[in-house]
RNA sequence: GGUGGGGUGUCUGAGUGGCCGAAAGAGACGGUCUUGAAAACCGUUGUACCUUUGCGGGUACCGUGGGUUCGAAUCCCACCCCCACCGCCA
């Protein structure tokens, strides 16, 4: 959420930011409501001041045994007027709030301006795919041939775009999760958490999924709870409505969780196999930091994510998302795209974002600085990595001419010494 | 699901209709003392919003939302959350 006063004083900045993010917002309507609100507020507050003064007077008169009935009668009227104004005011506040919570975050000046992903800028590239003398298979064929991924039965159990991993496929996935968590905990200094995977409405609002993305999430109607689309939600909300001490910062958390996404209306493009599924596993990293450090923290966050791919020896590129591709809450975002040689394309396997104080303001995450003043922290998060797609890259990259999959060096200990699948 | 207890500021915790934005303690910050530190003592210390060029002025906030009242942290209603016990399920 943006600061209301900031919107009032910088309407053009907000409009431009929204336009660059392809969001339709009614900033002028907001300014209108905002002006009317202040007018009513002043009226209400000066009446309340009068009421408070006279109420004190009434109290005094009663103590002194004087007759206060005339004043009481007068205040009865004043209170009625206040009530009327406050009702209107509450309506205005609601409208104002709903505009405000739909205003997207302002992109950082370093973010390339552009309509969509075609304006994204490649920042760097790492690794290479060795030439092979055989035709590489796509992961869906590898998965079926080796009997480690079962799309058919997943469809029967749950529906299309669900997956079932089996045998060494399941173990490989678990090994990757374990490896990533250990890396972030031991080498990068993150604290592991296992959060709830089902969260309430307020948590979804805090990180910015609501109100915009309600259609994209699974909800339990009876309790009005949501299945998390990413561990970012529960982990960021750990410190909702808290005031942290400056000494606590920065805070780094990493969490494994399954992620649930309805992906309403997003099919049609190539989404076969594991590319876009309703449930996948992910290791997430979340940071709470002092504002002045957040862009440096973003860089190290990306580096932490990159190291996963480097250790897996998967070629990838780092892309700075353009304004049009940037999510609602993000001020800046780098995607990590791994190369999948079987399907011959780059796959987004990680997204690392700085939200600045956008999420913190929505969810009341502050810290007390050295001067004793409380202010909003900056929050960041990044995947390290998203499992299904990273698995695609591993399968397609490590396949052999014999149809088997070599186990990446770093995963062998996590696979009980197994060096090859199939 | 039932019964009982409870949600107050950064924290602990008092307060049951007006003099309560709220005692007390802790913490934090500043000072005195000290070679330095600790202790002791003194002082300061909530947030948001409106208004003002500034000094300042004002309003609201005691889980959330309503209600009663001239006036609510305090009384009434509903809801949410936490704790304990019981029931049910694993």
Coordinates of N, CA, C and O (backbone and C1' of nucleotides) in Angstrom, one line a residue, chain B residues 5-6 14 16 18-19 23 25-27 31 35 41 44 48 50 56 62-63 68 70 76 78-79 83-84 90:
Chain B
rG5 P -15.9 -16.5 33.9 O5' -14.3 -16.4 33.7 C5' -13.4 -16.5 34.8 C4' -12.0 -16.4 34.3 C3' -11.6 -15.2 33.5 O3' -11.3 -14.1 34.4 C1' -10.8 -17.1 32.4
rG6 P -11.7 -12.6 33.8 O5' -10.7 -12.4 32.6 C5' -9.3 -12.2 32.9 C4' -8.5 -12.4 31.6 C3' -8.5 -11.2 30.6 O3' -7.8 -10.1 31.0 C1' -8.5 -13.3 29.5
rA14 P -2.9 -7.0 36.7 O5' -3.2 -5.4 37.0 C5' -3.2 -5.0 38.3 C4' -3.4 -3.5 38.4 C3' -4.8 -2.9 38.3 O3' -5.6 -3.2 39.4 C1' -3.2 -1.5 37.3
rU16 P -11.9 0.0 38.6 O5' -12.9 1.2 38.6 C5' -13.3 1.9 37.5 C4' -14.6 1.2 36.9 C3' -15.7 0.9 37.9 O3' -16.9 1.6 37.5 C1' -15.2 -1.0 36.5
rG18 P -15.5 7.9 36.1 O5' -15.3 9.3 35.3 C5' -15.0 9.3 34.0 C4' -14.9 10.7 33.4 C3' -14.1 11.7 34.3 O3' -13.4 12.5 33.5 C1' -16.3 12.5 34.0
rC19 P -11.9 12.3 33.3 O5' -11.4 13.7 33.9 C5' -10.1 14.2 33.6 C4' -9.5 14.6 34.9 C3' -9.0 13.5 35.8 O3' -7.8 12.9 35.3 C1' -10.0 15.1 37.1
rA23 P 0.0 6.8 33.1 O5' 0.3 6.4 34.6 C5' -0.4 7.2 35.6 C4' -0.5 6.3 36.9 C3' 0.8 5.7 37.4 O3' 1.7 6.6 38.0 C1' -1.0 4.2 37.6
rG25 P 7.6 3.5 39.2 O5' 8.1 2.1 38.7 C5' 8.5 1.1 39.6 C4' 8.5 -0.2 38.9 C3' 9.5 -0.3 37.7 O3' 10.9 -0.5 38.2 C1' 7.5 -1.3 37.1
rA26 P 12.1 0.1 37.4 O5' 12.1 -0.9 36.1 C5' 12.4 -2.3 36.3 C4' 12.2 -3.0 35.0 C3' 13.0 -2.5 33.8 O3' 14.3 -2.9 33.8 C1' 10.8 -2.8 33.1
rG27 P 15.5 -2.0 33.4 O5' 15.3 -1.9 31.8 C5' 15.4 -3.0 31.0 C4' 14.8 -2.7 29.6 C3' 15.5 -1.6 28.9 O3' 16.7 -1.9 28.3 C1' 13.2 -1.3 28.7
rG31 P 24.4 12.6 27.6 O5' 24.0 13.2 29.1 C5' 23.9 14.6 29.3 C4' 23.3 14.8 30.7 C3' 24.3 14.4 31.9 O3' 25.3 15.4 32.1 C1' 22.1 13.7 32.4
rU35 P 37.0 9.1 39.2 O5' 37.4 8.6 37.8 C5' 38.1 9.5 36.9 C4' 38.6 8.7 35.7 C3' 37.5 7.9 35.0 O3' 36.8 8.7 34.0 C1' 39.4 6.5 35.3
rC41 P 17.3 4.9 43.0 O5' 17.5 6.4 42.7 C5' 17.7 7.3 43.8 C4' 18.2 8.7 43.2 C3' 17.4 9.3 42.1 O3' 16.2 10.0 42.6 C1' 19.6 9.4 41.5
rU44 P 10.1 14.7 32.8 O5' 10.6 14.1 31.4 C5' 10.9 15.1 30.3 C4' 11.4 14.3 29.1 C3' 10.5 13.3 28.5 O3' 9.5 13.9 27.7 C1' 12.6 12.3 28.7
rA48 P 2.9 7.2 13.4 O5' 1.4 7.4 12.9 C5' 0.7 6.4 12.2 C4' -0.7 6.7 12.1 C3' -1.0 8.1 11.5 O3' -0.9 8.0 10.1 C1' -2.3 7.7 13.4
rC50 P -4.1 13.7 7.1 O5' -4.9 14.9 7.8 C5' -6.3 15.0 7.5 C4' -6.9 16.1 8.4 C3' -6.3 17.4 8.2 O3' -6.7 18.1 7.1 C1' -6.6 16.9 10.5
rG56 P 5.8 23.7 19.7 O5' 4.2 23.9 19.7 C5' 3.6 24.7 20.7 C4' 2.4 25.4 20.2 C3' 1.1 24.7 20.3 O3' 0.5 24.8 21.6 C1' 1.3 25.6 18.1
rC62 P -9.8 2.0 22.1 O5' -8.5 1.6 22.9 C5' -7.7 0.6 22.5 C4' -7.2 -0.3 23.6 C3' -8.3 -1.1 24.3 O3' -7.9 -2.4 24.5 C1' -7.3 0.4 25.9
rG63 P -8.9 -3.7 24.4 O5' -8.8 -4.1 22.9 C5' -7.5 -4.4 22.4 C4' -7.6 -5.2 21.1 C3' -8.7 -4.7 20.2 O3' -8.3 -3.7 19.3 C1' -8.9 -7.1 20.5
rU68 P -27.9 4.1 20.5 O5' -27.8 3.9 22.0 C5' -28.8 3.2 22.7 C4' -28.5 3.2 24.2 C3' -28.2 4.5 24.8 O3' -29.4 5.2 25.2 C1' -26.6 3.0 25.5
rC70 P -28.3 11.6 26.9 O5' -27.0 12.4 26.6 C5' -26.9 13.4 25.6 C4' -25.6 14.2 25.8 C3' -24.4 13.4 25.9 O3' -23.9 13.0 24.6 C1' -24.4 15.0 27.6
rC76 P -21.9 -5.4 31.0 O5' -23.0 -5.1 29.8 C5' -24.4 -5.1 30.1 C4' -25.2 -4.9 28.8 C3' -24.8 -5.9 27.7 O3' -25.4 -7.1 27.8 C1' -24.9 -3.7 26.8
rA78 P -24.6 -11.6 22.5 O5' -23.9 -11.3 21.1 C5' -24.7 -11.4 19.9 C4' -23.9 -11.0 18.7 C3' -22.6 -11.8 18.5 O3' -22.7 -13.0 17.9 C1' -22.2 -9.4 18.3
rC79 P -21.7 -14.2 18.2 O5' -20.4 -13.8 17.5 C5' -20.4 -13.7 16.0 C4' -19.2 -12.9 15.6 C3' -17.8 -13.6 15.9 O3' -17.5 -14.6 15.1 C1' -17.8 -11.2 16.4
rC83 P -3.3 -20.7 22.9 O5' -3.6 -20.7 24.5 C5' -2.6 -20.2 25.4 C4' -3.2 -20.2 26.8 C3' -3.9 -21.5 27.2 O3' -2.9 -22.5 27.7 C1' -5.3 -19.7 27.8
rA84 P -3.2 -24.0 27.5 O5' -4.3 -24.3 28.7 C5' -3.9 -24.2 30.1 C4' -5.2 -24.3 30.9 C3' -6.0 -25.6 30.7 O3' -5.4 -26.7 31.3 C1' -7.4 -23.8 30.8
rA90 P -11.2 -41.5 14.7 O5' -9.7 -40.9 14.6 C5' -9.2 -40.6 13.3 C4' -7.9 -39.8 13.5 C3' -6.7 -40.6 13.8 O3' -6.1 -41.2 12.6 C1' -6.8 -38.6 15.1

